[in-house]
mmCIF file of C-alpha atoms and ligand atoms in Angstrom:
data_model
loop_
_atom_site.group_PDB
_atom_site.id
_atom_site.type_symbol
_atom_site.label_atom_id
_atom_site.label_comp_id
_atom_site.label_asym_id
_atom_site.label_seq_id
_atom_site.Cartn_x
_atom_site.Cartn_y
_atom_site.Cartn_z
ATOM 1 C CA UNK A 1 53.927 214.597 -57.771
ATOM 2 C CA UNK A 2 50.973 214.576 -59.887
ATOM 3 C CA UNK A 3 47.373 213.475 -58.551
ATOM 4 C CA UNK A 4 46.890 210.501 -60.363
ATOM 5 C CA UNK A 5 50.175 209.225 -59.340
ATOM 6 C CA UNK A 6 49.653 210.145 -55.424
ATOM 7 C CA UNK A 7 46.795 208.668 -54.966
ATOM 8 C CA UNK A 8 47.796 205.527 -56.849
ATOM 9 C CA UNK A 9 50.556 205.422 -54.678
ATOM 10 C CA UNK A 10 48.528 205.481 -51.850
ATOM 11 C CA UNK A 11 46.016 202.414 -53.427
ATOM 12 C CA UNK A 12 49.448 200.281 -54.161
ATOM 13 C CA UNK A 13 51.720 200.783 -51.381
ATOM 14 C CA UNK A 14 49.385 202.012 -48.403
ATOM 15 C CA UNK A 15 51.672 204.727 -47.437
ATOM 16 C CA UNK A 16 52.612 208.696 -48.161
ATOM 17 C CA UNK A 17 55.030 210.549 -47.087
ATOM 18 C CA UNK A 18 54.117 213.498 -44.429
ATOM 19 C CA UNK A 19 54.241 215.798 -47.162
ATOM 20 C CA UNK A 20 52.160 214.168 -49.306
ATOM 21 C CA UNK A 21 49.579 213.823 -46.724
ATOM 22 C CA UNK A 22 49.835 217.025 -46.214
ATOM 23 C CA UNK A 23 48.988 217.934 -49.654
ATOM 24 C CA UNK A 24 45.713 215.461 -49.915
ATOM 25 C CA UNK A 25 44.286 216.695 -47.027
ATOM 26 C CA UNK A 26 44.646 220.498 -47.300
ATOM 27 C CA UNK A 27 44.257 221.133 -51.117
ATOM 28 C CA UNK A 28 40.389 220.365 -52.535
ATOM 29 C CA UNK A 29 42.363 219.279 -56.265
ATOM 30 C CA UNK A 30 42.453 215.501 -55.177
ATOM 31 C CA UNK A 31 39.251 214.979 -53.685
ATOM 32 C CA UNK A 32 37.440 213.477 -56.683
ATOM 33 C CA UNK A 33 39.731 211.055 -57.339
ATOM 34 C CA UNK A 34 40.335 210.408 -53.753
ATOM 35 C CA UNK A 35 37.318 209.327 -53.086
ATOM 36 C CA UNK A 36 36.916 207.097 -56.049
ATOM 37 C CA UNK A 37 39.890 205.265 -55.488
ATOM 38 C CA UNK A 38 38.682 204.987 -51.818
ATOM 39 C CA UNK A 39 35.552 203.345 -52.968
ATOM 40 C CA UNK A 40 37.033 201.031 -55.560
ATOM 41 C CA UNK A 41 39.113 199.757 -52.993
ATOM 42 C CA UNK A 42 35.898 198.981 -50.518
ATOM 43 C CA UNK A 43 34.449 197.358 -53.365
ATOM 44 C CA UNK A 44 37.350 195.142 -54.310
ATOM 45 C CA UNK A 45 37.563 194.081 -50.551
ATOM 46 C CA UNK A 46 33.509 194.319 -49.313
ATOM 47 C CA UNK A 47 31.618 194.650 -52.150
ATOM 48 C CA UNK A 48 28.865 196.856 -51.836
ATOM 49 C CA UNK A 49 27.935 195.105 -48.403
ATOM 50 C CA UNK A 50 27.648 197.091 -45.531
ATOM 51 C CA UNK A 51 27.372 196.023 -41.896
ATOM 52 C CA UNK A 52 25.091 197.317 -39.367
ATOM 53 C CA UNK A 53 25.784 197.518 -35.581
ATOM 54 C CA UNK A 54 23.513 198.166 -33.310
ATOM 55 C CA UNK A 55 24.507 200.536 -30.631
ATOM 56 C CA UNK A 56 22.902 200.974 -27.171
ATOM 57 C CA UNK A 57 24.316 203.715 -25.040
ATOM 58 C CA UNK A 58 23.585 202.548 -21.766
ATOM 59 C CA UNK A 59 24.975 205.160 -19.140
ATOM 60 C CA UNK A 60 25.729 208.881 -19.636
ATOM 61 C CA UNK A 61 27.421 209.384 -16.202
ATOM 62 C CA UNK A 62 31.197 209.454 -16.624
ATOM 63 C CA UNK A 63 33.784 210.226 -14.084
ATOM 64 C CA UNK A 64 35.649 211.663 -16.557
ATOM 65 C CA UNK A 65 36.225 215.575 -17.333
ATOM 66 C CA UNK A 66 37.238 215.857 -21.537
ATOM 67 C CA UNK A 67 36.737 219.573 -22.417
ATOM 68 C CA UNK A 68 35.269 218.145 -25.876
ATOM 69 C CA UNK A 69 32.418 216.081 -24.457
ATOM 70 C CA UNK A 70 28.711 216.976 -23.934
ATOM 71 C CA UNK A 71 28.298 213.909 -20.587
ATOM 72 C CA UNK A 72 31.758 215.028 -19.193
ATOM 73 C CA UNK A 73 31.713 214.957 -14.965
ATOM 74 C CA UNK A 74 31.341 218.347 -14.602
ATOM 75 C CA UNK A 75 28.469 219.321 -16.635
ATOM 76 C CA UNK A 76 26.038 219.707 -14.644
ATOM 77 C CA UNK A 77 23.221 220.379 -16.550
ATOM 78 C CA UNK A 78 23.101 217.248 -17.999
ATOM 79 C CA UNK A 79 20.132 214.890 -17.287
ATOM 80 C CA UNK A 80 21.843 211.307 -15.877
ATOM 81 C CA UNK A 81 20.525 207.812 -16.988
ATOM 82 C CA UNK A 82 21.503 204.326 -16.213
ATOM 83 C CA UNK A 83 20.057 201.155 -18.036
ATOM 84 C CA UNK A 84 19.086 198.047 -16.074
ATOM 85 C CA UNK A 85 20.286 194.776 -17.490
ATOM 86 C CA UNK A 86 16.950 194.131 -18.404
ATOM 87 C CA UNK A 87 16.437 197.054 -20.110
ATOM 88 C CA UNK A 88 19.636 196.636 -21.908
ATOM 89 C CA UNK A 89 18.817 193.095 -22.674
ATOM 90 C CA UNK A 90 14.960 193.930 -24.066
ATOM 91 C CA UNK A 91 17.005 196.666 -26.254
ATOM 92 C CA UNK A 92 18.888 193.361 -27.885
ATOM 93 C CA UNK A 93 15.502 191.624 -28.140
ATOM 94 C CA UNK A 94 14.217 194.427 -30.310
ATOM 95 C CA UNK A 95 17.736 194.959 -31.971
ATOM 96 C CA UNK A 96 18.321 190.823 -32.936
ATOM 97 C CA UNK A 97 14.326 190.909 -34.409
ATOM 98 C CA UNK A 98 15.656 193.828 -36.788
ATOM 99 C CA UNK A 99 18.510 191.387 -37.795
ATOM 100 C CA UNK A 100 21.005 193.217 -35.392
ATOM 101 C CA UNK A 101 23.857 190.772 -35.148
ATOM 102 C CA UNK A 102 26.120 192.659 -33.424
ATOM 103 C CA UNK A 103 25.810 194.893 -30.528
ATOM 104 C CA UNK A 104 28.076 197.796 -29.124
ATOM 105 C CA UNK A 105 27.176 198.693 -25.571
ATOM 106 C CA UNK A 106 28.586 202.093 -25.233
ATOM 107 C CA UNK A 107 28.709 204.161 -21.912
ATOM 108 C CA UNK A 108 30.622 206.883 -20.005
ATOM 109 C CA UNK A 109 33.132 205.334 -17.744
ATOM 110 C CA UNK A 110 30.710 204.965 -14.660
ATOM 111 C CA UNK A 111 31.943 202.635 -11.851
ATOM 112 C CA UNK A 112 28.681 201.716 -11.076
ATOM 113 C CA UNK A 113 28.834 199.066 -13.697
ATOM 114 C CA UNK A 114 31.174 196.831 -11.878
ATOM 115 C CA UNK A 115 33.279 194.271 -13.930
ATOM 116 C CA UNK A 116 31.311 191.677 -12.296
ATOM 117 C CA UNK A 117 27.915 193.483 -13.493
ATOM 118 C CA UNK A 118 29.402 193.983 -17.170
ATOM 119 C CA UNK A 119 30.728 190.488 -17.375
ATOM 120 C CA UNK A 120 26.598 189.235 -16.363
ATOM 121 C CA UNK A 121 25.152 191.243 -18.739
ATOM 122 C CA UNK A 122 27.869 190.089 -21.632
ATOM 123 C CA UNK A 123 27.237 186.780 -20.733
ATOM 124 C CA UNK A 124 23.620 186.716 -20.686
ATOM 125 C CA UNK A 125 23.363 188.404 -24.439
ATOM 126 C CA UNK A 126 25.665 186.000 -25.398
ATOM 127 C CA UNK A 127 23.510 182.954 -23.954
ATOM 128 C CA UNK A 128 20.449 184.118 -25.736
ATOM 129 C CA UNK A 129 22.511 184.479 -28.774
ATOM 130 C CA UNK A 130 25.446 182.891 -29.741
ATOM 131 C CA UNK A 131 25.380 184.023 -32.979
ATOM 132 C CA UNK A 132 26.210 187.262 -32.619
ATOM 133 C CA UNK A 133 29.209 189.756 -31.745
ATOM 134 C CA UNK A 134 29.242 192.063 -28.823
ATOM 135 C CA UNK A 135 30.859 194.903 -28.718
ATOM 136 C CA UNK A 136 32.348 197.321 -25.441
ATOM 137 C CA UNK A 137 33.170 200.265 -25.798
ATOM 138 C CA UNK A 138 33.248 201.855 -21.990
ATOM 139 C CA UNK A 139 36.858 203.813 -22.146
ATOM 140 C CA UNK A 140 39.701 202.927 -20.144
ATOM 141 C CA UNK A 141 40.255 199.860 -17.749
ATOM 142 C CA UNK A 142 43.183 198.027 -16.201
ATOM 143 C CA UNK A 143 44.301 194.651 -18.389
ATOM 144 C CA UNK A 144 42.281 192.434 -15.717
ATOM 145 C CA UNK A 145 39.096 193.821 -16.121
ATOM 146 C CA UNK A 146 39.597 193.832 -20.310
ATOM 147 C CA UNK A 147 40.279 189.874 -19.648
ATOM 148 C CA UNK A 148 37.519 189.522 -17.353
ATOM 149 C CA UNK A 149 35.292 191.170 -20.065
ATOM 150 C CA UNK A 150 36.903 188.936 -23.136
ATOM 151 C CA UNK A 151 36.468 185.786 -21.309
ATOM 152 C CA UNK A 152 32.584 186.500 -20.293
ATOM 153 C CA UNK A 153 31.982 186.710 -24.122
ATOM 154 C CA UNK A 154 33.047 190.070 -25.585
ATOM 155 C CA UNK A 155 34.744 189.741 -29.007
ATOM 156 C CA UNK A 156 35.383 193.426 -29.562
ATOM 157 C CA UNK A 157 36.200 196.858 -27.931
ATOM 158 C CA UNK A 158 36.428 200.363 -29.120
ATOM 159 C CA UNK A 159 38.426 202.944 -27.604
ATOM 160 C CA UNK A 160 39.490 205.891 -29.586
ATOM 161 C CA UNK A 161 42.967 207.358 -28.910
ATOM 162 C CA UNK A 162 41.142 210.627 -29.622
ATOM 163 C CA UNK A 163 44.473 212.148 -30.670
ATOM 164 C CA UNK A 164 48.001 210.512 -31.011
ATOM 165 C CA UNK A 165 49.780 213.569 -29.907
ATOM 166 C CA UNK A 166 51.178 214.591 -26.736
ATOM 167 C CA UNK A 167 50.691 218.258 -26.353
ATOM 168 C CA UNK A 168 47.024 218.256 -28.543
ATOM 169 C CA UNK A 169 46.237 215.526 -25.944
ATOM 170 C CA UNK A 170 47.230 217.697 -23.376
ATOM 171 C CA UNK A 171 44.587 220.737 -24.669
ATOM 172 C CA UNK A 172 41.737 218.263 -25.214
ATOM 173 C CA UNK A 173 41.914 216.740 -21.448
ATOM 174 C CA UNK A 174 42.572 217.665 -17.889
ATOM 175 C CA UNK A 175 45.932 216.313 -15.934
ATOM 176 C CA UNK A 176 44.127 212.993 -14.393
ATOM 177 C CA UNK A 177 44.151 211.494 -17.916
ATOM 178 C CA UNK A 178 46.976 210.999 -20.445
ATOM 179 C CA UNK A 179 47.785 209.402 -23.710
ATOM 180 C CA UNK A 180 50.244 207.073 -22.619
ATOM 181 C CA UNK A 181 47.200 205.018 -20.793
ATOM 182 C CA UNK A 182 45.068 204.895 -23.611
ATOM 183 C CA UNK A 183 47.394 203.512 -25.671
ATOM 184 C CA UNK A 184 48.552 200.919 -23.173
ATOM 185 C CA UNK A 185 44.530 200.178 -22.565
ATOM 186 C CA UNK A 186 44.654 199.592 -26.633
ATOM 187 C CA UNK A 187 47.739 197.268 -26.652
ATOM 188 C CA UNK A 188 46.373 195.214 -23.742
ATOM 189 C CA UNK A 189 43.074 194.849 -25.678
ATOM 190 C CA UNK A 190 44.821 193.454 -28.548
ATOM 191 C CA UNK A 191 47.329 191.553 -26.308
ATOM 192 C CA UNK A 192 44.380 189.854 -25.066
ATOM 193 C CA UNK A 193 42.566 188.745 -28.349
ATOM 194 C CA UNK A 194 40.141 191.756 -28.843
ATOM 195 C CA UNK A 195 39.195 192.990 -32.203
ATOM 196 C CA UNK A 196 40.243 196.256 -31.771
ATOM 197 C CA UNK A 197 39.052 199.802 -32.765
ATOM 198 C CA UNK A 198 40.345 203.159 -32.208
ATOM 199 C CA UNK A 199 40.109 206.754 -33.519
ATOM 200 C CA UNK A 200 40.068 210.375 -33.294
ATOM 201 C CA UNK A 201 37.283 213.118 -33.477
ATOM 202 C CA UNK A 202 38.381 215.706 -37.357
ATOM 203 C CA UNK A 203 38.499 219.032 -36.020
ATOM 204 C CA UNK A 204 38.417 218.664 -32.700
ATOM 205 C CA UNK A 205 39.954 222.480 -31.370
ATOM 206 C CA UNK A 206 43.303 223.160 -31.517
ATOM 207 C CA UNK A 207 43.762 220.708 -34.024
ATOM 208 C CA UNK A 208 46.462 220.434 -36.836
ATOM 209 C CA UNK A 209 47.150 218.591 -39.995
ATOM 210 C CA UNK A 210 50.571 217.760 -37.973
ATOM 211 C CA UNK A 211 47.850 216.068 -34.907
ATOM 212 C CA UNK A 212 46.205 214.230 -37.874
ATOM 213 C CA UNK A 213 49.181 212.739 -39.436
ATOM 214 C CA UNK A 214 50.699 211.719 -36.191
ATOM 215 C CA UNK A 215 46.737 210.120 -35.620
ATOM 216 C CA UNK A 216 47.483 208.056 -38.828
ATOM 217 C CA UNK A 217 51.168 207.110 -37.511
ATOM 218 C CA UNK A 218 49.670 205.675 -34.828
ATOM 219 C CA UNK A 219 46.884 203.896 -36.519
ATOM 220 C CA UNK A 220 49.716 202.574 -38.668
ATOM 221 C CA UNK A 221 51.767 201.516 -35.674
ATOM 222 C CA UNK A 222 48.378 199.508 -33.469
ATOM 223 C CA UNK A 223 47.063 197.950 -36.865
ATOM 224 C CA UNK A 224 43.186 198.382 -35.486
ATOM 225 C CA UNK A 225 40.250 196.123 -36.886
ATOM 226 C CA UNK A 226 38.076 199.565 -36.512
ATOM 227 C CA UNK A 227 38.582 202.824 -37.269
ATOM 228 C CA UNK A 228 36.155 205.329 -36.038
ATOM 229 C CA UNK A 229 36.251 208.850 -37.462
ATOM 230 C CA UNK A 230 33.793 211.430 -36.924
ATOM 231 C CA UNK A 231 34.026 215.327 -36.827
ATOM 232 C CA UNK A 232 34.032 216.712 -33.656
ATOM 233 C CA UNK A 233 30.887 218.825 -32.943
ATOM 234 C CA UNK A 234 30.422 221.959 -30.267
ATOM 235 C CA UNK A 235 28.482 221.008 -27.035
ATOM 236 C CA UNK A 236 27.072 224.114 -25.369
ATOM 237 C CA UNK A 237 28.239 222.813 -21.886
ATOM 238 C CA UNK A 238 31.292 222.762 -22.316
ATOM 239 C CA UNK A 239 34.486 224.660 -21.998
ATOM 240 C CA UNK A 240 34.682 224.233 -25.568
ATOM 241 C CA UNK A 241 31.482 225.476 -26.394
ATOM 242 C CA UNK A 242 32.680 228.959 -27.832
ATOM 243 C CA UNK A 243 34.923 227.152 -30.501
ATOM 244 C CA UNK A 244 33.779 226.066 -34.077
ATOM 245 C CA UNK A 245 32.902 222.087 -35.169
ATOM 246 C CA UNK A 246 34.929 220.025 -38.173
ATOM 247 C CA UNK A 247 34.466 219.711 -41.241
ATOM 248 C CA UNK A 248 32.771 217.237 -43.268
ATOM 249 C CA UNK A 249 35.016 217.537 -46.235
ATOM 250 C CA UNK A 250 38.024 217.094 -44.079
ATOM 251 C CA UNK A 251 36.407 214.308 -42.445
ATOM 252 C CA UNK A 252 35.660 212.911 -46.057
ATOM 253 C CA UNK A 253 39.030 213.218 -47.205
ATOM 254 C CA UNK A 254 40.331 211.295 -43.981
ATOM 255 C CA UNK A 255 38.022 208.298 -44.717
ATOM 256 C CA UNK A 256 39.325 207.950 -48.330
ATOM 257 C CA UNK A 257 42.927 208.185 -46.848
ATOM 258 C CA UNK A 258 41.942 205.682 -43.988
ATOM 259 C CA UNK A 259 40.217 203.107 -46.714
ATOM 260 C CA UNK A 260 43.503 203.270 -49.079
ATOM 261 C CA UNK A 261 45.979 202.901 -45.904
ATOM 262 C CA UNK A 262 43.901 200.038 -43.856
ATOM 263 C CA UNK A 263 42.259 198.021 -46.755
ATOM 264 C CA UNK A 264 41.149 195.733 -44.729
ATOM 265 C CA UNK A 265 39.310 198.172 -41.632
ATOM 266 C CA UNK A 266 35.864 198.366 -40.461
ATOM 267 C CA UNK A 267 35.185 202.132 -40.677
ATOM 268 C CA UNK A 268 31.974 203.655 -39.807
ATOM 269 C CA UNK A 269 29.913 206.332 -41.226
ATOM 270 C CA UNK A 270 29.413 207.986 -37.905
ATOM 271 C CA UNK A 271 26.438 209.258 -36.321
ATOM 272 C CA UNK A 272 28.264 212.872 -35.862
ATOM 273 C CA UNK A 273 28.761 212.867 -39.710
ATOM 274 C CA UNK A 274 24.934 212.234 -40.414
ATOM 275 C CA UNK A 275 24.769 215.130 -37.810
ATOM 276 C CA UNK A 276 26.593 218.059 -39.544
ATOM 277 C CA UNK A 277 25.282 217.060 -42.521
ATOM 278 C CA UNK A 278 22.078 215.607 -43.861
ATOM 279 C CA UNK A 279 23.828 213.238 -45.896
ATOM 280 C CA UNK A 280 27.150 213.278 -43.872
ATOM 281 C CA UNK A 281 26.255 209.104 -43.713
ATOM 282 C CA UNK A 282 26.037 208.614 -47.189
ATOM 283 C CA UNK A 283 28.577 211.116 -48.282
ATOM 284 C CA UNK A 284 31.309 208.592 -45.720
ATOM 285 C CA UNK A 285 30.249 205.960 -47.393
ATOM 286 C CA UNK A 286 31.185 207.071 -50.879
ATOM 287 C CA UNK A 287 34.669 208.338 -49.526
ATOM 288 C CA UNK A 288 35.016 204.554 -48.449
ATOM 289 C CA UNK A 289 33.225 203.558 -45.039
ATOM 290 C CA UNK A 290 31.803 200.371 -44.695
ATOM 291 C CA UNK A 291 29.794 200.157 -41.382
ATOM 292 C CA UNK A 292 26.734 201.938 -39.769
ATOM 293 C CA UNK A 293 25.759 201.883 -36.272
ATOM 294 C CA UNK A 294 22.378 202.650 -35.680
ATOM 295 C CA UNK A 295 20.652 203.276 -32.421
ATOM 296 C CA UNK A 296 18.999 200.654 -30.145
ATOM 297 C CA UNK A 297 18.390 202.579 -27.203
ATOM 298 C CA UNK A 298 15.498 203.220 -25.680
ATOM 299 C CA UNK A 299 14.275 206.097 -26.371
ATOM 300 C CA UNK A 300 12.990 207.983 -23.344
ATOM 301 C CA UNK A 301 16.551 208.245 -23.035
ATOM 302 C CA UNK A 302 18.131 208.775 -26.339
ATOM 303 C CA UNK A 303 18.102 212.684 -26.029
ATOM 304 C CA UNK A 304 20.378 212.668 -23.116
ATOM 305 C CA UNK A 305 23.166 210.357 -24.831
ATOM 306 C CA UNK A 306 24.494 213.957 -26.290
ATOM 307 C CA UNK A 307 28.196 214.213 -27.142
ATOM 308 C CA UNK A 308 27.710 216.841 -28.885
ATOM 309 C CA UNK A 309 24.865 219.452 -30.130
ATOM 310 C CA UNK A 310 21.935 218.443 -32.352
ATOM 311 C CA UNK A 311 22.548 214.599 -32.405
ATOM 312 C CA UNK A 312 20.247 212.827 -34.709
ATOM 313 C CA UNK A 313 18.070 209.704 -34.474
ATOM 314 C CA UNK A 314 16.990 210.810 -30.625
ATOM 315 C CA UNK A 315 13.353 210.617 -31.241
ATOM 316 C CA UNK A 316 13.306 207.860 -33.511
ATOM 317 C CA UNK A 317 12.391 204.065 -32.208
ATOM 318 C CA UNK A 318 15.005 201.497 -33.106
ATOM 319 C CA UNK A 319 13.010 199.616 -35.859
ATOM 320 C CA UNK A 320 12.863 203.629 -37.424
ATOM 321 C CA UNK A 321 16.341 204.232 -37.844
ATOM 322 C CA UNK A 322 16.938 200.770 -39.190
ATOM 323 C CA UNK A 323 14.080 201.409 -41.680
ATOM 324 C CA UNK A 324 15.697 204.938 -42.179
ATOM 325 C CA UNK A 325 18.731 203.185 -42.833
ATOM 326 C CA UNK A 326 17.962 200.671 -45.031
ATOM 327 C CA UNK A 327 17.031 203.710 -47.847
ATOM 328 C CA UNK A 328 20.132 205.837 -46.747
ATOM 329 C CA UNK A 329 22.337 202.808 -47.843
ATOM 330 C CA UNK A 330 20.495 201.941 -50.622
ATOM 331 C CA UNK A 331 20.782 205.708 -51.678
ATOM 332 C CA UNK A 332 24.383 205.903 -51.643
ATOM 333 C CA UNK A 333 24.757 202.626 -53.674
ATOM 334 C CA UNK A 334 25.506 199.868 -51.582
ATOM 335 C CA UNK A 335 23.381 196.992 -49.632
ATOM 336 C CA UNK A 336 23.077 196.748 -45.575
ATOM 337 C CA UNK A 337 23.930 193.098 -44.764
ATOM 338 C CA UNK A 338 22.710 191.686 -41.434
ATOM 339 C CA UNK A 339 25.992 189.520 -41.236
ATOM 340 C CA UNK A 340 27.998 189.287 -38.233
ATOM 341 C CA UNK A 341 30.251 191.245 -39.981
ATOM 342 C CA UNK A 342 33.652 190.925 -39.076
ATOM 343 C CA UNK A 343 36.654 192.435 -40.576
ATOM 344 C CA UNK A 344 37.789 190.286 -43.436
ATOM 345 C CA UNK A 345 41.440 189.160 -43.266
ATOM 346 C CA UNK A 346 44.393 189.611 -45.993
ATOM 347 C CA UNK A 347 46.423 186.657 -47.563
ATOM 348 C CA UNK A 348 49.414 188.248 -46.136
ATOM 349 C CA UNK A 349 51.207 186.929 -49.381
ATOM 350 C CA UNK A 350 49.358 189.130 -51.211
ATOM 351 C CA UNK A 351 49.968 192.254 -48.777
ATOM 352 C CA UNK A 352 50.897 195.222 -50.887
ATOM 353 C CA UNK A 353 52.902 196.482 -48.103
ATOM 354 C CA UNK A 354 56.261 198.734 -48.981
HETATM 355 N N1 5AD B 1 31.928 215.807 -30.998
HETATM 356 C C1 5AD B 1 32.150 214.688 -31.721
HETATM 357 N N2 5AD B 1 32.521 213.520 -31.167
HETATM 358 C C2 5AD B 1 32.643 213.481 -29.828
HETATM 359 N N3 5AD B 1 33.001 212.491 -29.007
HETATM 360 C C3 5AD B 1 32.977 212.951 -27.742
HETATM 361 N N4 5AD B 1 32.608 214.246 -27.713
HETATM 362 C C4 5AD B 1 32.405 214.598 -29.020
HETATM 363 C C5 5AD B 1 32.032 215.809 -29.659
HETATM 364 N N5 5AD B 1 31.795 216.925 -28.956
HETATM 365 C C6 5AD B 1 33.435 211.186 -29.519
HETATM 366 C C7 5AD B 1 34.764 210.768 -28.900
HETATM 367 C C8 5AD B 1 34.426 209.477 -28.201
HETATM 368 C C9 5AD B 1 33.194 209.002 -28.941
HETATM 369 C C10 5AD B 1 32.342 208.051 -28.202
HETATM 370 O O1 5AD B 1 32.497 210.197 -29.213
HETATM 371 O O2 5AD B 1 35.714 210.546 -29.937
HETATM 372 O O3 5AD B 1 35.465 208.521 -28.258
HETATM 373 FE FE1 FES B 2 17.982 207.074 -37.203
HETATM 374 FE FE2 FES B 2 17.708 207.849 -39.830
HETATM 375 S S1 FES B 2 19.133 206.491 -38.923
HETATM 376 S S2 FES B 2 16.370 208.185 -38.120
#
């Protein structure tokens, strides 16, 4: 099939066939027009508007051992941090004087925040303002705890699947975790009422184009609010830490692909994008993203949130990166709203779905 008519049939039907998946995302020929359709789609659906979320990463201990990540349990050179409510609560101060309006409090799964604590701190933010979204994203938990969380106030909860297939899965993680949880933890989430966002890291070792097309199956099959796409970077702690990062192109090309399939989706220009390349940010929003999450975390502890090697914005202050951000956005062509921003909703009449 030609180009033109590929990625048209992408815009109008939201759907490719393997092979023709294959072909966009392995060949450079398409990219042009890839990520023009991508953005002509944003625009039809957001405009040029895009939403900012303020993001305060609150604990870096995690009980859990991924090979990929830079606070995984065993890593033991890594400095450990835990905010206090208060702290965590002055960091929404600063971030709802910026014109934060929503705020993702993002941790490593560390039991020391007990539902009880989590559902406090939810509850306060949401009594000092009711006017804005919050945001969990602190991995997996059993249905009762996501309800406990929902009902204290939370309105949204990312958890990326990381990858949708069995064996990759298997390579990226040791036996105490497996995909079959983390997808039931993202069906409970939207059983229970949660806007919903999920994922995968571009590159992440051992990866395929096969992984990334069963990743978009998936997405297809859950029908997330969010989709969070970022390339996965090398972290010198790790067992990984011999093995090479994504791509940005790749990661480009997924975004485009993402934008024509999910119309509708909140997708971020991720922080690990703006980190392997200087315009990795802008460059995602061109190719079709529509969100940015700037920090809000203190920073006396920013420098020890690291996923991955060479993270930006850790010696920045919060009202920095939102200044920073206001230019990078304006840059690439579009506007930074301080909306609540929610994920605007199709007149299913009009669905274009084949
Ligand atoms: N590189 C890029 N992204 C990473 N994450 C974890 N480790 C890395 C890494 N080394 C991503 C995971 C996780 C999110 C919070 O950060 O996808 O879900
Ligand atoms: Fe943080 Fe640019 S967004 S310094």
């Amino acid at each position: 099939m030609k180009t033109f008519d590929m990625i048209e049939k992408l815009a109008n039907t939201r759907n490719l066939s393997d092979n023709e998946l294959t072909a966009l995302l392995q060949s450079d020929n398409y990219d042009n027009e890839l990520f023009s359709a991508a953005d002509k789609k944003r625009r039809e659906i957001y405009g040029d508007e895009v939403y900012i979320r303020g993001l305060i990463e609150f604990t870096n201990y995690c009980k859990n051992n991924c090979y990929y990540c830079g606070i995984r349990r065993d890593n033991k050179n890594a400095v450990r941090y835990r905010l206090t409510k208060e702290e965590i609560l002055a960091c929404c101060d600063e971030g709802y004087r910026l014109g934060f309006r929503t705020f993702v409090l993002q941790g490593g799964e560390d039991p020391y925040y007990s539902d009880a604590l989590i559902c406090d701190i939810v509850s306060e933010i949401k009594t000092r303002y009711d006017d804005c979204a919050i945001t969990l994203s602190i991995g997996e938990k059993s249905k009762e705890s996501y309800k406990a969380y929902f009902e204290a106030g939370t309105n949204r909860y990312l958890l990326r699947h990381e990858t949708a297939n069995n064996s990759h899965y298997r390579k990226l993680h040791p036996d105490d975790m497996n995909l079959q949880n983390r997808k039931q933890c993202l069906y409970d989430l939207k059983e229970i009422g949660y806007q919903v966002g999920s994922g995968f890291m571009v590159g992440s070792p051992y990866q395929t184009t096969e992984h990334l097309i069963d990743d978009i199956r998936f997405l297809q099959e859950l029908q997330p609010d969010m989709i969070g796409i970022g390339p996965y970077i090398t972290h010198e702690d790790t067992p990984f830490s011999s093995l090479e990062s994504g791509s940005l192109l790749l990661t480009l090309r997924l975004i485009s692909v993402l934008r024509l399939m999910f119309p509708y989706a909140l997708i971020p220009a991720t922080t690990s994008l703006g980190t392997i390349h200087p315009q990795g940010r802008e460059l995602g929003l061109k190719a079709g993203a529509n969100v940015v999450m700037p920090n809000l975390s203190p920073v006396k502890v920013r420098r020890l949130y690291t996923l991955y090697d060479n993270k930006i914005c850790t010696g920045e202050e919060a009202a920095q990166c939102r200044g920073c951000l206001e230019r990078r956005v304006a840059s690439a062509g579009y506007r930074i709203v301080t909306s609540i921003g929610n994920a605007k909703k199709e007149n299913k009449q009009n669905a274009g779905i084949s």
